[in-house]
Amino acid sequence: MKLFLLIFPLLLISCSRVVLTNKIEAAKNDGLKQESFFRFSSNRLETIKSKNLVDQGLIKCHQGDTSEGLEIIKSQYNNDKEKPQYWNNQGNCFFLSNDYYKALWSYNIGSTKSKKLNTVAQNNIGVILLNQNNTKEALAVFSELVKKTKNLTPLFNLAHAYLEMGLIQSSNTLFKKLYHKNRNDSDFVFGLALTESLKGNYKYSSGLIRTIQDQDKDDVLFVNALNLYGLKQYEQAQLTLEKQGLVLALNVKKSSQKLHSLIEAKIKEMEKRSQNNRAVANK
């Protein structure tokens, strides 16, 4: 599973680019529970009570009904058009429906409504930039935001931006901070485990990844296989990769295919060496 990016909310609002966990049921396992709406399970979404129709519309969008959610939000235009929350919620719904152009339009308007909450819109703009592969621009946005706010979402997004640029140590440093904030959050754990593995700390990474409850997820299997490969347990690494499902996310598929090729090459090398040893022994 590729690491993911979260839209930074007003109140409890957020979206995500790519998510490791499915839906988090227990609030204690959600290190961004005050900032991110995206990883809420259906049950948690149902428990959120709000008389504000703009918030109700956003909940609908997170429940998968972006058409109805946007209709509810738009119905409040005359009442709430001067409120930054209106534009951020609408932008998040557009984001969830993959309409980045309208999402950017909404975030940009919202950013002019409140200097105090401008970081919300800027973070969300940064996520869209990253989704559009404007990684350097996104990294610049998140780097500025972590200087302005103590919220963890921009820090989380910056860790992923660093990772996408191949700046493993910088990404690892941030994931360590997030991990120490909440060791129950499996996305924090996964980010740290992946970057530790990429740094060559395979044993430490193995210990971390084992704490994630769902060991059969494709990206967790990939990190486990990567660690086994690093520890020269090639056959076990190959067996671990073979547990992955038939349908993989594109980024996981590419990484897994490359790792599989490396593992096969090592196994063939070991078999050849073994044959050579037997040949010498027989002479």
mmCIF file with all atom_site columns, N, CA and C in Angstrom, residues 6-11 13 35 84-85 87-89 92 107 110-111 114-127 145 149 151 154:
data_model
loop_
_atom_site.group_PDB
_atom_site.id
_atom_site.type_symbol
_atom_site.label_atom_id
_atom_site.label_alt_id
_atom_site.label_comp_id
_atom_site.label_asym_id
_atom_site.label_entity_id
_atom_site.label_seq_id
_atom_site.pdbx_PDB_ins_code
_atom_site.Cartn_x
_atom_site.Cartn_y
_atom_site.Cartn_z
_atom_site.occupancy
_atom_site.B_iso_or_equiv
_atom_site.pdbx_formal_charge
_atom_site.auth_seq_id
_atom_site.auth_comp_id
_atom_site.auth_asym_id
_atom_site.auth_atom_id
_atom_site.pdbx_PDB_model_num
ATOM 1   N N  . LEU A 1 6   ? -3.646  13.152 3.375  1.00 0.00 ? 6   LEU A N  1
ATOM 2   C CA . LEU A 1 6   ? -4.942  13.530 3.912  1.00 0.00 ? 6   LEU A CA 1
ATOM 3   C C  . LEU A 1 6   ? -5.237  14.992 3.671  1.00 0.00 ? 6   LEU A C  1
ATOM 4   N N  . ILE A 1 7   ? -6.455  15.235 3.282  1.00 0.00 ? 7   ILE A N  1
ATOM 5   C CA . ILE A 1 7   ? -6.934  16.602 3.183  1.00 0.00 ? 7   ILE A CA 1
ATOM 6   C C  . ILE A 1 7   ? -7.132  17.120 4.595  1.00 0.00 ? 7   ILE A C  1
ATOM 7   N N  . PHE A 1 8   ? -6.602  18.289 4.868  1.00 0.00 ? 8   PHE A N  1
ATOM 8   C CA . PHE A 1 8   ? -6.684  18.881 6.197  1.00 0.00 ? 8   PHE A CA 1
ATOM 9   C C  . PHE A 1 8   ? -8.014  19.608 6.339  1.00 0.00 ? 8   PHE A C  1
ATOM 10  N N  . PRO A 1 9   ? -8.785  19.361 7.419  1.00 0.00 ? 9   PRO A N  1
ATOM 11  C CA . PRO A 1 9   ? -10.146 19.850 7.486  1.00 0.00 ? 9   PRO A CA 1
ATOM 12  C C  . PRO A 1 9   ? -10.327 21.115 8.291  1.00 0.00 ? 9   PRO A C  1
ATOM 13  N N  . LEU A 1 10  ? -11.455 21.723 8.109  1.00 0.00 ? 10  LEU A N  1
ATOM 14  C CA . LEU A 1 10  ? -12.038 22.588 9.118  1.00 0.00 ? 10  LEU A CA 1
ATOM 15  C C  . LEU A 1 10  ? -12.826 21.620 9.983  1.00 0.00 ? 10  LEU A C  1
ATOM 16  N N  . LEU A 1 11  ? -12.777 21.766 11.258 1.00 0.00 ? 11  LEU A N  1
ATOM 17  C CA . LEU A 1 11  ? -13.452 20.850 12.165 1.00 0.00 ? 11  LEU A CA 1
ATOM 18  C C  . LEU A 1 11  ? -12.880 19.449 11.992 1.00 0.00 ? 11  LEU A C  1
ATOM 19  N N  . ILE A 1 13  ? -12.840 17.554 9.039  1.00 0.00 ? 13  ILE A N  1
ATOM 20  C CA . ILE A 1 13  ? -12.983 17.219 7.634  1.00 0.00 ? 13  ILE A CA 1
ATOM 21  C C  . ILE A 1 13  ? -11.666 16.809 6.997  1.00 0.00 ? 13  ILE A C  1
ATOM 22  N N  . GLU A 1 35  ? -8.483  15.897 13.209 1.00 0.00 ? 35  GLU A N  1
ATOM 23  C CA . GLU A 1 35  ? -8.162  16.627 11.982 1.00 0.00 ? 35  GLU A CA 1
ATOM 24  C C  . GLU A 1 35  ? -8.698  15.958 10.722 1.00 0.00 ? 35  GLU A C  1
ATOM 25  N N  . PRO A 1 84  ? -15.657 30.268 5.495  1.00 0.00 ? 84  PRO A N  1
ATOM 26  C CA . PRO A 1 84  ? -14.632 29.406 4.885  1.00 0.00 ? 84  PRO A CA 1
ATOM 27  C C  . PRO A 1 84  ? -14.999 27.926 4.942  1.00 0.00 ? 84  PRO A C  1
ATOM 28  N N  . GLN A 1 85  ? -15.771 27.532 5.967  1.00 0.00 ? 85  GLN A N  1
ATOM 29  C CA . GLN A 1 85  ? -16.158 26.127 6.095  1.00 0.00 ? 85  GLN A CA 1
ATOM 30  C C  . GLN A 1 85  ? -16.991 25.675 4.899  1.00 0.00 ? 85  GLN A C  1
ATOM 31  N N  . TRP A 1 87  ? -16.791 26.637 1.767  1.00 0.00 ? 87  TRP A N  1
ATOM 32  C CA . TRP A 1 87  ? -15.938 26.403 0.594  1.00 0.00 ? 87  TRP A CA 1
ATOM 33  C C  . TRP A 1 87  ? -15.017 25.213 0.797  1.00 0.00 ? 87  TRP A C  1
ATOM 34  N N  . ASN A 1 88  ? -14.559 25.007 2.025  1.00 0.00 ? 88  ASN A N  1
ATOM 35  C CA . ASN A 1 88  ? -13.700 23.851 2.285  1.00 0.00 ? 88  ASN A CA 1
ATOM 36  C C  . ASN A 1 88  ? -14.487 22.546 2.173  1.00 0.00 ? 88  ASN A C  1
ATOM 37  N N  . ASN A 1 89  ? -15.694 22.541 2.743  1.00 0.00 ? 89  ASN A N  1
ATOM 38  C CA . ASN A 1 89  ? -16.522 21.342 2.641  1.00 0.00 ? 89  ASN A CA 1
ATOM 39  C C  . ASN A 1 89  ? -16.859 21.023 1.192  1.00 0.00 ? 89  ASN A C  1
ATOM 40  N N  . ASN A 1 92  ? -13.834 19.623 -0.526 1.00 0.00 ? 92  ASN A N  1
ATOM 41  C CA . ASN A 1 92  ? -13.583 18.234 -0.160 1.00 0.00 ? 92  ASN A CA 1
ATOM 42  C C  . ASN A 1 92  ? -14.513 17.276 -0.904 1.00 0.00 ? 92  ASN A C  1
ATOM 43  N N  . TYR A 1 107 ? -11.249 25.691 -2.769 1.00 0.00 ? 107 TYR A N  1
ATOM 44  C CA . TYR A 1 107 ? -10.231 25.937 -1.748 1.00 0.00 ? 107 TYR A CA 1
ATOM 45  C C  . TYR A 1 107 ? -9.653  27.343 -1.866 1.00 0.00 ? 107 TYR A C  1
ATOM 46  N N  . GLY A 1 110 ? -12.105 29.734 -0.418 1.00 0.00 ? 110 GLY A N  1
ATOM 47  C CA . GLY A 1 110 ? -12.112 29.590 1.035  1.00 0.00 ? 110 GLY A CA 1
ATOM 48  C C  . GLY A 1 110 ? -10.904 30.198 1.698  1.00 0.00 ? 110 GLY A C  1
ATOM 49  N N  . SER A 1 111 ? -9.755  30.157 1.024  1.00 0.00 ? 111 SER A N  1
ATOM 50  C CA . SER A 1 111 ? -8.524  30.697 1.614  1.00 0.00 ? 111 SER A CA 1
ATOM 51  C C  . SER A 1 111 ? -8.580  32.208 1.772  1.00 0.00 ? 111 SER A C  1
ATOM 52  N N  . SER A 1 114 ? -10.689 33.605 5.449  1.00 0.00 ? 114 SER A N  1
ATOM 53  C CA . SER A 1 114 ? -10.178 33.601 6.818  1.00 0.00 ? 114 SER A CA 1
ATOM 54  C C  . SER A 1 114 ? -8.669  33.403 6.821  1.00 0.00 ? 114 SER A C  1
ATOM 55  N N  . LYS A 1 115 ? -7.937  34.394 7.315  1.00 0.00 ? 115 LYS A N  1
ATOM 56  C CA . LYS A 1 115 ? -6.485  34.255 7.415  1.00 0.00 ? 115 LYS A CA 1
ATOM 57  C C  . LYS A 1 115 ? -6.119  33.160 8.410  1.00 0.00 ? 115 LYS A C  1
ATOM 58  N N  . LYS A 1 116 ? -6.893  33.065 9.482  1.00 0.00 ? 116 LYS A N  1
ATOM 59  C CA . LYS A 1 116 ? -6.608  32.091 10.524 1.00 0.00 ? 116 LYS A CA 1
ATOM 60  C C  . LYS A 1 116 ? -6.706  30.667 9.992  1.00 0.00 ? 116 LYS A C  1
ATOM 61  N N  . LEU A 1 117 ? -7.687  30.430 9.120  1.00 0.00 ? 117 LEU A N  1
ATOM 62  C CA . LEU A 1 117 ? -7.918  29.084 8.615  1.00 0.00 ? 117 LEU A CA 1
ATOM 63  C C  . LEU A 1 117 ? -7.359  28.886 7.213  1.00 0.00 ? 117 LEU A C  1
ATOM 64  N N  . ASN A 1 118 ? -6.494  29.776 6.793  1.00 0.00 ? 118 ASN A N  1
ATOM 65  C CA . ASN A 1 118 ? -5.895  29.656 5.471  1.00 0.00 ? 118 ASN A CA 1
ATOM 66  C C  . ASN A 1 118 ? -5.056  28.391 5.335  1.00 0.00 ? 118 ASN A C  1
ATOM 67  N N  . THR A 1 119 ? -4.497  27.906 6.456  1.00 0.00 ? 119 THR A N  1
ATOM 68  C CA . THR A 1 119 ? -3.682  26.682 6.413  1.00 0.00 ? 119 THR A CA 1
ATOM 69  C C  . THR A 1 119 ? -4.502  25.478 5.960  1.00 0.00 ? 119 THR A C  1
ATOM 70  N N  . VAL A 1 120 ? -5.805  25.496 6.273  1.00 0.00 ? 120 VAL A N  1
ATOM 71  C CA . VAL A 1 120 ? -6.684  24.404 5.863  1.00 0.00 ? 120 VAL A CA 1
ATOM 72  C C  . VAL A 1 120 ? -6.723  24.304 4.345  1.00 0.00 ? 120 VAL A C  1
ATOM 73  N N  . ALA A 1 121 ? -7.038  25.428 3.719  1.00 0.00 ? 121 ALA A N  1
ATOM 74  C CA . ALA A 1 121 ? -7.134  25.451 2.257  1.00 0.00 ? 121 ALA A CA 1
ATOM 75  C C  . ALA A 1 121 ? -5.789  25.163 1.609  1.00 0.00 ? 121 ALA A C  1
ATOM 76  N N  . GLN A 1 122 ? -4.721  25.714 2.171  1.00 0.00 ? 122 GLN A N  1
ATOM 77  C CA . GLN A 1 122 ? -3.405  25.519 1.581  1.00 0.00 ? 122 GLN A CA 1
ATOM 78  C C  . GLN A 1 122 ? -2.986  24.051 1.633  1.00 0.00 ? 122 GLN A C  1
ATOM 79  N N  . ASN A 1 123 ? -3.285  23.376 2.737  1.00 0.00 ? 123 ASN A N  1
ATOM 80  C CA . ASN A 1 123 ? -2.962  21.953 2.823  1.00 0.00 ? 123 ASN A CA 1
ATOM 81  C C  . ASN A 1 123 ? -3.706  21.177 1.750  1.00 0.00 ? 123 ASN A C  1
ATOM 82  N N  . ASN A 1 124 ? -4.978  21.485 1.587  1.00 0.00 ? 124 ASN A N  1
ATOM 83  C CA . ASN A 1 124 ? -5.788  20.759 0.613  1.00 0.00 ? 124 ASN A CA 1
ATOM 84  C C  . ASN A 1 124 ? -5.320  21.026 -0.810 1.00 0.00 ? 124 ASN A C  1
ATOM 85  N N  . ILE A 1 125 ? -4.872  22.245 -1.071 1.00 0.00 ? 125 ILE A N  1
ATOM 86  C CA . ILE A 1 125 ? -4.299  22.570 -2.376 1.00 0.00 ? 125 ILE A CA 1
ATOM 87  C C  . ILE A 1 125 ? -3.016  21.761 -2.594 1.00 0.00 ? 125 ILE A C  1
ATOM 88  N N  . GLY A 1 126 ? -2.225  21.623 -1.525 1.00 0.00 ? 126 GLY A N  1
ATOM 89  C CA . GLY A 1 126 ? -0.992  20.838 -1.614 1.00 0.00 ? 126 GLY A CA 1
ATOM 90  C C  . GLY A 1 126 ? -1.256  19.383 -1.964 1.00 0.00 ? 126 GLY A C  1
ATOM 91  N N  . VAL A 1 127 ? -2.341  18.825 -1.416 1.00 0.00 ? 127 VAL A N  1
ATOM 92  C CA . VAL A 1 127 ? -2.690  17.438 -1.721 1.00 0.00 ? 127 VAL A CA 1
ATOM 93  C C  . VAL A 1 127 ? -3.031  17.282 -3.199 1.00 0.00 ? 127 VAL A C  1
ATOM 94  N N  . LEU A 1 145 ? 3.612   24.936 5.775  1.00 0.00 ? 145 LEU A N  1
ATOM 95  C CA . LEU A 1 145 ? 2.507   24.723 6.710  1.00 0.00 ? 145 LEU A CA 1
ATOM 96  C C  . LEU A 1 145 ? 2.971   24.162 8.051  1.00 0.00 ? 145 LEU A C  1
ATOM 97  N N  . THR A 1 149 ? 1.557   25.612 11.816 1.00 0.00 ? 149 THR A N  1
ATOM 98  C CA . THR A 1 149 ? 0.536   24.929 12.602 1.00 0.00 ? 149 THR A CA 1
ATOM 99  C C  . THR A 1 149 ? 1.113   23.728 13.338 1.00 0.00 ? 149 THR A C  1
ATOM 100 N N  . ASN A 1 151 ? -0.854  21.178 13.951 1.00 0.00 ? 151 ASN A N  1
ATOM 101 C CA . ASN A 1 151 ? -1.648  20.044 13.499 1.00 0.00 ? 151 ASN A CA 1
ATOM 102 C C  . ASN A 1 151 ? -0.754  19.031 12.773 1.00 0.00 ? 151 ASN A C  1
ATOM 103 N N  . PRO A 1 154 ? -0.529  18.264 7.978  1.00 0.00 ? 154 PRO A N  1
ATOM 104 C CA . PRO A 1 154 ? 0.509   18.722 7.045  1.00 0.00 ? 154 PRO A CA 1
ATOM 105 C C  . PRO A 1 154 ? 1.830   17.971 7.232  1.00 0.00 ? 154 PRO A C  1
#
